[in-house]
Short mmCIF file of C-alpha atoms in Angstrom, two decimals:
data_model
loop_
_atom_site.label_atom_id
_atom_site.label_comp_id
_atom_site.label_asym_id
_atom_site.label_seq_id
_atom_site.Cartn_x
_atom_site.Cartn_y
_atom_site.Cartn_z
CA PRO A 271 -14.75 11.62 15.75
CA PRO A 272 -15.70 8.43 13.91
CA ARG A 273 -19.16 6.98 14.36
CA ILE A 274 -18.87 3.61 16.12
CA GLU A 275 -20.87 1.10 14.04
CA LEU A 276 -22.45 -2.20 15.01
CA LEU A 277 -20.54 -5.06 13.40
CA GLU A 278 -23.06 -7.37 11.81
CA SER A 279 -22.21 -10.87 10.53
CA ALA A 280 -20.31 -9.36 7.57
CA PRO A 281 -16.56 -9.26 8.30
CA VAL A 282 -15.70 -6.93 5.40
CA SER A 283 -17.33 -3.80 3.99
CA ARG A 284 -16.36 -1.11 1.51
CA ILE A 285 -15.35 2.45 2.30
CA ARG A 286 -17.40 4.52 -0.14
CA MET A 287 -15.04 7.42 -0.74
CA ARG A 288 -17.39 9.43 -2.96
CA VAL A 289 -20.15 9.67 -0.34
CA LYS A 290 -20.28 13.05 1.39
CA ASP A 291 -18.63 13.20 4.84
CA THR A 292 -17.12 9.74 4.37
CA GLN A 293 -14.06 9.10 6.54
CA LEU A 294 -11.18 6.97 5.32
CA PHE A 295 -11.51 4.58 8.23
CA ARG A 296 -14.38 2.90 10.06
CA VAL A 297 -14.70 1.38 13.53
CA PHE A 298 -17.04 -1.55 14.26
CA VAL A 299 -17.84 -3.46 17.46
CA ARG A 300 -19.91 -6.50 18.46
CA GLY A 301 -19.50 -8.15 21.85
CA ARG A 302 -15.76 -8.68 22.33
CA LEU A 303 -15.00 -8.16 18.65
CA ILE A 304 -13.47 -4.84 17.50
CA ARG A 305 -12.71 -4.14 13.85
CA VAL A 306 -11.20 -1.22 11.97
CA ASP A 307 -11.29 -0.72 8.19
CA PHE A 308 -8.78 1.56 6.49
CA SER A 309 -8.41 2.96 3.00
CA HIS A 310 -4.82 2.75 1.73
CA VAL A 311 -5.15 6.44 0.88
CA LEU A 312 -4.89 7.07 4.63
CA THR A 313 -2.42 4.46 5.89
CA ASP A 314 -1.08 0.93 5.38
CA GLY A 315 -1.26 -2.23 7.49
CA SER A 316 1.44 -1.03 9.89
CA GLY A 317 -0.27 2.30 10.53
CA GLY A 318 -3.67 0.63 10.85
CA PHE A 319 -2.32 -1.87 13.36
CA ARG A 320 -0.82 0.90 15.53
CA PHE A 321 -4.18 2.70 15.51
CA LEU A 322 -6.05 -0.50 16.49
CA SER A 323 -3.52 -1.29 19.24
CA THR A 324 -3.77 2.24 20.67
CA MET A 325 -7.58 2.14 20.60
CA ILE A 326 -7.73 -1.23 22.39
CA ALA A 327 -5.24 -0.01 25.00
CA GLU A 328 -7.37 3.08 25.71
CA TYR A 329 -10.51 0.92 25.93
CA LEU A 330 -8.82 -1.31 28.51
CA ARG A 331 -7.62 1.73 30.48
CA GLN A 332 -11.21 2.97 30.69
CA GLN A 333 -12.12 -0.44 32.11
CA GLY A 334 -9.57 0.09 34.89
CA ILE A 335 -6.74 -1.98 33.35
CA ALA A 336 -3.36 -0.22 33.37
CA VAL A 337 -1.75 -0.45 29.92
CA PRO A 338 1.55 1.39 29.32
CA SER A 339 2.24 3.38 26.17
CA GLY A 340 5.18 2.54 23.94
CA GLY A 341 5.93 0.43 20.88
CA VAL A 342 2.72 -0.18 18.93
CA VAL A 343 0.69 1.67 21.58
CA LEU A 344 0.66 5.46 21.19
CA ASN A 345 -0.43 7.80 23.98
CA PRO A 346 -3.62 9.54 22.75
CA ASP A 347 -2.98 12.40 25.18
CA ASP A 348 0.34 13.27 23.53
CA PRO A 349 0.34 15.72 20.61
CA PRO A 350 1.13 13.92 17.32
CA GLU A 351 4.78 14.07 16.34
CA GLU A 352 5.57 15.76 13.04
CA VAL A 353 7.12 12.52 11.69
CA GLU A 354 3.70 10.82 11.89
CA PHE A 355 2.56 13.03 8.98
CA THR A 356 5.73 12.60 6.95
CA ASP A 357 5.52 11.46 3.33
CA ALA A 358 8.43 9.04 3.68
CA TYR A 359 8.47 8.23 -0.05
CA LYS A 360 9.75 11.73 -0.78
CA GLU A 361 12.65 11.23 1.63
CA LEU A 362 13.90 8.38 -0.60
CA TYR A 363 13.06 10.03 -3.94
CA GLU A 364 15.98 10.60 -6.29
CA PRO A 365 14.95 12.18 -9.64
CA SER A 366 17.88 10.65 -11.51
CA THR A 367 16.97 7.06 -10.58
CA PRO A 368 15.84 5.05 -13.64
CA LYS A 369 12.23 3.88 -13.60
CA PRO A 370 11.41 0.15 -13.33
CA PRO A 371 10.46 -1.78 -16.49
CA GLN A 372 6.78 -2.03 -17.37
CA LEU A 373 5.31 -5.43 -16.52
CA SER A 374 3.18 -7.51 -18.89
CA PRO A 375 -0.45 -8.50 -18.19
CA ALA A 376 -0.90 -11.51 -15.88
CA PHE A 377 -3.19 -14.52 -15.67
CA HIS A 378 -6.48 -14.11 -13.78
CA ILE A 379 -8.70 -16.97 -12.59
CA PRO A 380 -11.75 -17.13 -14.90
CA ASP A 381 -15.08 -17.68 -13.13
CA SER A 382 -18.46 -16.19 -12.28
CA VAL A 383 -18.58 -13.34 -9.76
CA LEU A 384 -20.26 -14.11 -6.43
CA PRO A 385 -23.79 -12.65 -6.14
CA GLY A 386 -23.22 -9.65 -3.89
CA TYR A 387 -20.89 -10.95 -1.23
CA HIS A 388 -17.23 -11.51 -0.40
CA ARG A 389 -16.32 -15.04 0.76
CA ILE A 390 -13.61 -15.36 3.37
CA ILE A 391 -11.89 -18.63 4.29
CA THR A 392 -9.22 -18.69 7.01
CA GLY A 393 -6.76 -21.49 7.61
CA LYS A 394 -5.11 -21.59 11.03
CA VAL A 395 -1.60 -23.10 10.98
CA PRO A 396 0.91 -23.54 13.85
CA ALA A 397 3.37 -20.67 13.38
CA ASP A 398 6.45 -22.51 14.64
CA GLN A 399 5.88 -25.42 12.24
CA ALA A 400 5.37 -23.03 9.30
CA VAL A 401 8.62 -21.19 10.10
CA GLU A 402 10.49 -24.50 10.39
CA LYS A 403 9.09 -25.61 7.02
CA ALA A 404 10.32 -22.35 5.46
CA ARG A 405 13.77 -23.08 6.87
CA GLU A 406 13.70 -26.49 5.19
CA PHE A 407 13.15 -24.71 1.86
CA LYS A 408 15.87 -22.16 2.79
CA CYS A 409 13.48 -19.24 2.41
CA SER A 410 11.44 -16.83 4.50
CA LEU A 411 7.91 -17.57 5.65
CA THR A 412 6.47 -14.98 3.23
CA GLU A 413 8.43 -16.56 0.36
CA LEU A 414 7.11 -20.01 1.26
CA LEU A 415 3.48 -18.83 1.43
CA SER A 416 3.90 -16.85 -1.81
CA GLY A 417 5.39 -19.89 -3.54
CA VAL A 418 2.47 -22.08 -2.51
CA TYR A 419 0.11 -19.38 -3.84
CA ILE A 420 1.84 -19.19 -7.24
CA HIS A 421 2.01 -22.99 -7.50
CA ALA A 422 -1.76 -23.21 -6.89
CA LEU A 423 -2.37 -20.58 -9.58
CA VAL A 424 -0.10 -22.49 -11.99
CA GLN A 425 -2.19 -25.64 -11.48
CA ILE A 426 -5.39 -23.70 -12.15
CA ALA A 427 -3.92 -22.05 -15.24
CA LEU A 428 -2.84 -25.42 -16.68
CA THR A 429 -6.45 -26.61 -16.55
CA THR A 430 -7.85 -23.37 -18.01
CA ARG A 431 -8.68 -23.36 -21.70
CA ARG A 432 -7.70 -20.59 -24.07
CA ILE A 433 -5.44 -18.44 -21.93
CA PRO A 434 -4.43 -15.43 -24.06
CA ARG A 435 -0.82 -15.73 -25.16
CA ASN A 436 0.09 -12.45 -23.42
CA ARG A 437 -1.39 -13.61 -20.08
CA ARG A 438 0.66 -16.75 -19.45
CA VAL A 439 2.56 -15.17 -16.58
CA ILE A 440 1.60 -15.94 -12.98
CA ARG A 441 2.64 -12.90 -10.95
CA LEU A 442 1.94 -11.85 -7.37
CA GLU A 443 1.93 -8.52 -5.64
CA VAL A 444 3.69 -8.89 -2.28
CA PRO A 445 3.55 -5.70 -0.16
CA VAL A 446 6.75 -4.57 1.55
CA ASP A 447 6.68 -2.44 4.71
CA MET A 448 9.26 0.16 3.72
CA ARG A 449 9.87 1.00 7.39
CA ARG A 450 12.17 -2.02 7.42
CA VAL A 451 14.26 -0.40 4.68
CA HIS A 452 14.01 3.20 5.83
CA PRO A 453 13.20 3.34 9.58
CA THR A 454 10.46 5.86 10.31
CA THR A 455 7.41 6.18 12.56
CA THR A 456 5.24 7.79 9.89
CA MET A 457 1.59 6.74 10.12
CA ARG A 458 1.03 7.44 6.43
CA ASN A 459 1.08 4.75 3.79
CA PHE A 460 4.68 3.62 3.32
CA SER A 461 4.58 0.32 1.45
CA LEU A 462 5.65 -0.93 -1.97
CA PHE A 463 5.21 -4.19 -3.88
CA VAL A 464 7.65 -6.80 -5.08
CA SER A 465 6.44 -9.06 -7.89
CA PRO A 466 7.67 -12.67 -8.03
CA GLU A 467 6.46 -14.50 -11.14
CA ILE A 468 6.45 -17.74 -13.14
CA ASN A 469 6.16 -17.77 -16.95
CA LEU A 470 4.11 -20.78 -18.08
CA ARG A 471 5.78 -20.71 -21.49
CA LEU A 472 9.11 -21.74 -19.92
CA GLY A 473 7.92 -25.24 -19.03
CA HIS A 474 6.98 -27.26 -15.97
CA TYR A 475 7.64 -26.02 -12.42
CA THR A 476 7.45 -28.19 -9.31
CA LEU A 477 6.60 -26.64 -5.94
CA PRO A 478 10.30 -26.52 -4.89
CA ASP A 479 11.09 -24.89 -8.27
CA VAL A 480 8.48 -22.20 -7.65
CA ILE A 481 9.57 -21.52 -4.08
CA ARG A 482 13.22 -21.25 -5.14
CA THR A 483 12.29 -18.82 -7.95
CA VAL A 484 10.16 -16.73 -5.59
CA HIS A 485 12.97 -16.65 -3.02
CA HIS A 486 15.62 -15.36 -5.42
CA THR A 487 13.25 -12.95 -7.20
CA MET A 488 12.08 -11.35 -3.97
CA ARG A 489 15.63 -11.04 -2.61
CA LEU A 490 16.69 -9.20 -5.76
CA GLN A 491 13.65 -6.93 -5.80
CA LEU A 492 14.03 -6.12 -2.09
CA ASP A 493 17.40 -4.52 -2.78
CA PRO A 494 16.94 -0.86 -1.66
CA ARG A 495 18.28 0.32 -5.01
CA GLU A 496 15.55 -1.60 -6.84
CA LEU A 497 12.86 -0.30 -4.48
CA ARG A 498 14.00 3.27 -5.15
CA ARG A 499 13.25 2.72 -8.85
CA THR A 500 9.55 2.24 -8.04
CA ILE A 501 9.60 5.29 -5.76
CA ALA A 502 11.18 7.30 -8.59
CA ARG A 503 8.29 6.38 -10.89
CA ASN A 504 5.54 7.01 -8.34
CA VAL A 505 6.82 10.24 -6.77
CA GLY A 506 8.14 11.55 -10.09
CA GLY A 507 4.67 11.30 -11.62
CA GLU A 508 3.11 12.97 -8.59
CA ASN A 509 5.53 15.91 -8.79
CA LYS A 510 4.79 16.77 -12.42
CA MET A 511 3.15 20.18 -12.70
CA ILE A 512 0.65 18.99 -15.30
CA VAL A 513 -0.60 16.35 -12.85
CA ARG A 514 -1.13 19.02 -10.19
CA ILE A 515 -3.14 21.39 -12.40
CA ILE A 516 -5.44 18.79 -14.01
CA PRO A 517 -9.03 19.15 -12.68
CA LEU A 518 -9.95 16.43 -10.18
CA ILE A 519 -12.62 14.83 -12.40
CA PHE A 520 -10.03 14.16 -15.13
CA LYS A 521 -7.34 13.23 -12.61
CA ASP A 522 -9.61 10.53 -11.14
CA TRP A 523 -10.19 9.05 -14.59
CA PHE A 524 -6.48 9.16 -15.41
CA LEU A 525 -5.41 7.58 -12.12
CA SER A 526 -8.05 4.88 -12.54
CA SER A 527 -6.58 3.96 -15.93
CA LEU A 528 -3.08 3.92 -14.43
CA HIS A 529 -4.26 1.64 -11.63
CA HIS A 530 -5.66 -0.77 -14.20
CA ARG A 531 -2.46 -0.65 -16.23
CA PHE A 532 0.05 -0.90 -13.37
CA GLY A 533 -2.14 -2.48 -10.68
CA GLY A 534 -4.53 -5.40 -10.91
CA ASN A 535 -3.98 -6.01 -14.63
CA ILE A 536 -0.34 -7.03 -14.08
CA ALA A 537 -0.92 -9.31 -11.09
CA SER A 538 -2.65 -12.68 -10.69
CA GLY A 539 -3.12 -12.14 -6.95
CA VAL A 540 -1.82 -10.41 -3.85
CA ILE A 541 -0.49 -11.83 -0.59
CA SER A 542 0.17 -9.54 2.38
CA ASN A 543 1.89 -10.77 5.54
CA LEU A 544 1.48 -8.44 8.51
CA GLY A 545 3.89 -10.64 10.48
CA SER A 546 3.61 -11.80 14.08
CA VAL A 547 1.91 -9.12 16.15
CA VAL A 548 2.92 -8.54 19.75
CA PHE A 549 0.92 -6.53 22.29
CA PRO A 550 2.06 -5.34 25.72
CA GLU A 551 1.61 -8.10 28.29
CA GLU A 552 -1.14 -6.12 30.02
CA MET A 553 -3.13 -6.15 26.75
CA SER A 554 -2.44 -9.65 25.46
CA ALA A 555 -4.14 -11.21 28.51
CA HIS A 556 -7.42 -9.76 27.18
CA ILE A 557 -6.98 -10.44 23.44
CA THR A 558 -8.10 -13.84 22.17
CA ASP A 559 -7.20 -13.56 18.48
CA ILE A 560 -6.50 -11.14 15.64
CA ALA A 561 -7.45 -11.33 11.97
CA PHE A 562 -6.23 -9.41 8.95
CA VAL A 563 -8.42 -9.24 5.84
CA LEU A 564 -7.74 -7.51 2.53
CA GLY A 565 -10.70 -5.80 0.90
CA PRO A 566 -12.52 -7.42 -2.03
CA ASN A 567 -10.73 -6.94 -5.34
CA PRO A 568 -12.83 -7.49 -8.50
CA THR A 569 -9.73 -7.55 -10.75
CA LEU A 570 -7.47 -9.91 -8.82
CA ARG A 571 -10.51 -11.88 -7.61
CA LYS A 572 -8.53 -13.72 -4.91
CA THR A 573 -6.43 -12.16 -2.14
CA ILE A 574 -4.44 -13.70 0.71
CA SER A 575 -3.61 -12.00 4.00
CA VAL A 576 -1.53 -13.42 6.84
CA VAL A 577 -1.06 -12.45 10.48
CA GLY A 578 0.49 -14.35 13.35
CA TYR A 579 -0.71 -14.27 16.96
CA GLY A 580 -0.67 -16.63 19.92
CA GLY A 581 1.41 -19.24 18.14
CA LYS A 582 -0.96 -19.45 15.15
CA LEU A 583 -0.78 -18.13 11.60
CA ASN A 584 -4.15 -16.90 10.38
CA ILE A 585 -4.05 -17.26 6.57
CA THR A 586 -7.16 -15.64 5.07
CA ILE A 587 -8.21 -16.07 1.45
CA GLY A 588 -10.79 -13.57 0.23
CA SER A 589 -12.74 -14.27 -2.96
CA VAL A 590 -15.26 -12.46 -5.15
CA ILE A 591 -15.76 -15.46 -7.49
CA GLU A 592 -17.58 -18.78 -7.16
CA SER A 593 -14.58 -21.08 -7.58
CA ARG A 594 -13.01 -22.52 -4.43
CA GLU A 595 -10.22 -24.26 -6.34
CA LEU A 596 -7.49 -21.89 -5.18
CA GLU A 597 -8.50 -22.30 -1.54
CA ARG A 598 -8.56 -26.09 -1.91
CA LEU A 599 -5.18 -26.25 -3.63
CA TYR A 600 -3.57 -23.77 -1.25
CA PHE A 601 -4.57 -25.42 2.00
CA THR A 602 -4.15 -29.00 0.75
CA THR A 603 -0.61 -28.06 -0.37
CA LEU A 604 0.19 -26.73 3.10
CA SER A 605 -1.30 -29.89 4.59
CA GLY A 606 0.78 -31.98 2.18
CA LEU A 607 3.88 -30.24 3.53
CA GLY A 608 2.98 -31.59 6.99
CA LEU A 609 1.32 -28.44 8.33
CA PRO A 610 -2.02 -29.05 10.12
CA VAL A 611 -4.68 -26.62 8.87
CA GLN A 612 -7.89 -25.70 10.72
CA ILE A 613 -10.47 -24.11 8.34
CA VAL A 614 -12.96 -21.35 9.25
CA GLU A 615 -15.32 -19.83 6.63
CA GLN A 616 -17.23 -16.54 6.60
CA LYS A 617 -18.93 -14.37 4.02
CA SER A 618 -20.04 -10.76 3.74
#
């Protein structure tokens, strides 16, 4: 069983995977606040949210509040179903599928690293107004928020001196819950990324230009056939016999180099939208708010996470660098679109 830890003022902490007896998730409490941290090795945002929902439901039951199981709430007394352990990537793997093209390095915001903490700024925006604004741009909410993110990065890049010629691409990682493509109740990690981008060498882009480009790029990359190309690369590499027989110490080094090559090095940032979360009515009466925070990323430097609850969008920007320019540009752009933004800041 996990050790329940006291949640101090820090809203984010690291899971130190190399420490003996370390679990891949942690549970923290303070007053009415409950937090769970997960390593992506164990599960993704969808799996983590189902765990949190089930834990809160059981807590309320022990306080004498009847909460039914179903939907996002599992019954902890039921034996786990076999599908919960399924590696759903392998169900979609087709060895003959061509691999995706290798992406070029991307622009990163240059600045000094914060001295030992992770700054978190959350903007609260009315969800219905944000959805209506996305409709005006003829795009999804995630596409709108991603477009605003890229446009802010473009403005920062244009004021940055001496950007290497091979890093003049602004590219985001946008996680996709693959359960929407291939329905499954697996609790294991089952997400991929799509990568909308703007090439600064092609000329000037207005905000509507960026949003339109993001919209069409994401729609193309969300085609199941395109997604299977990424699965073919990832699962194909995992299945190679040489990968299986390499000693762990060398495998860790090799996978670290691959992560640098195919992960943070090719993205300027990441934005993850967990969507609007809905609890059973018996639970929601006792839940004031919910937050979703991505862990600190020293390569990408800035991350954005979004979750909707109670009519509000909580848009959280995490930073490991001094500059607040992205936060300023992002939230002032949303405000300029007519969306009222309430700002809350924390640090860990």
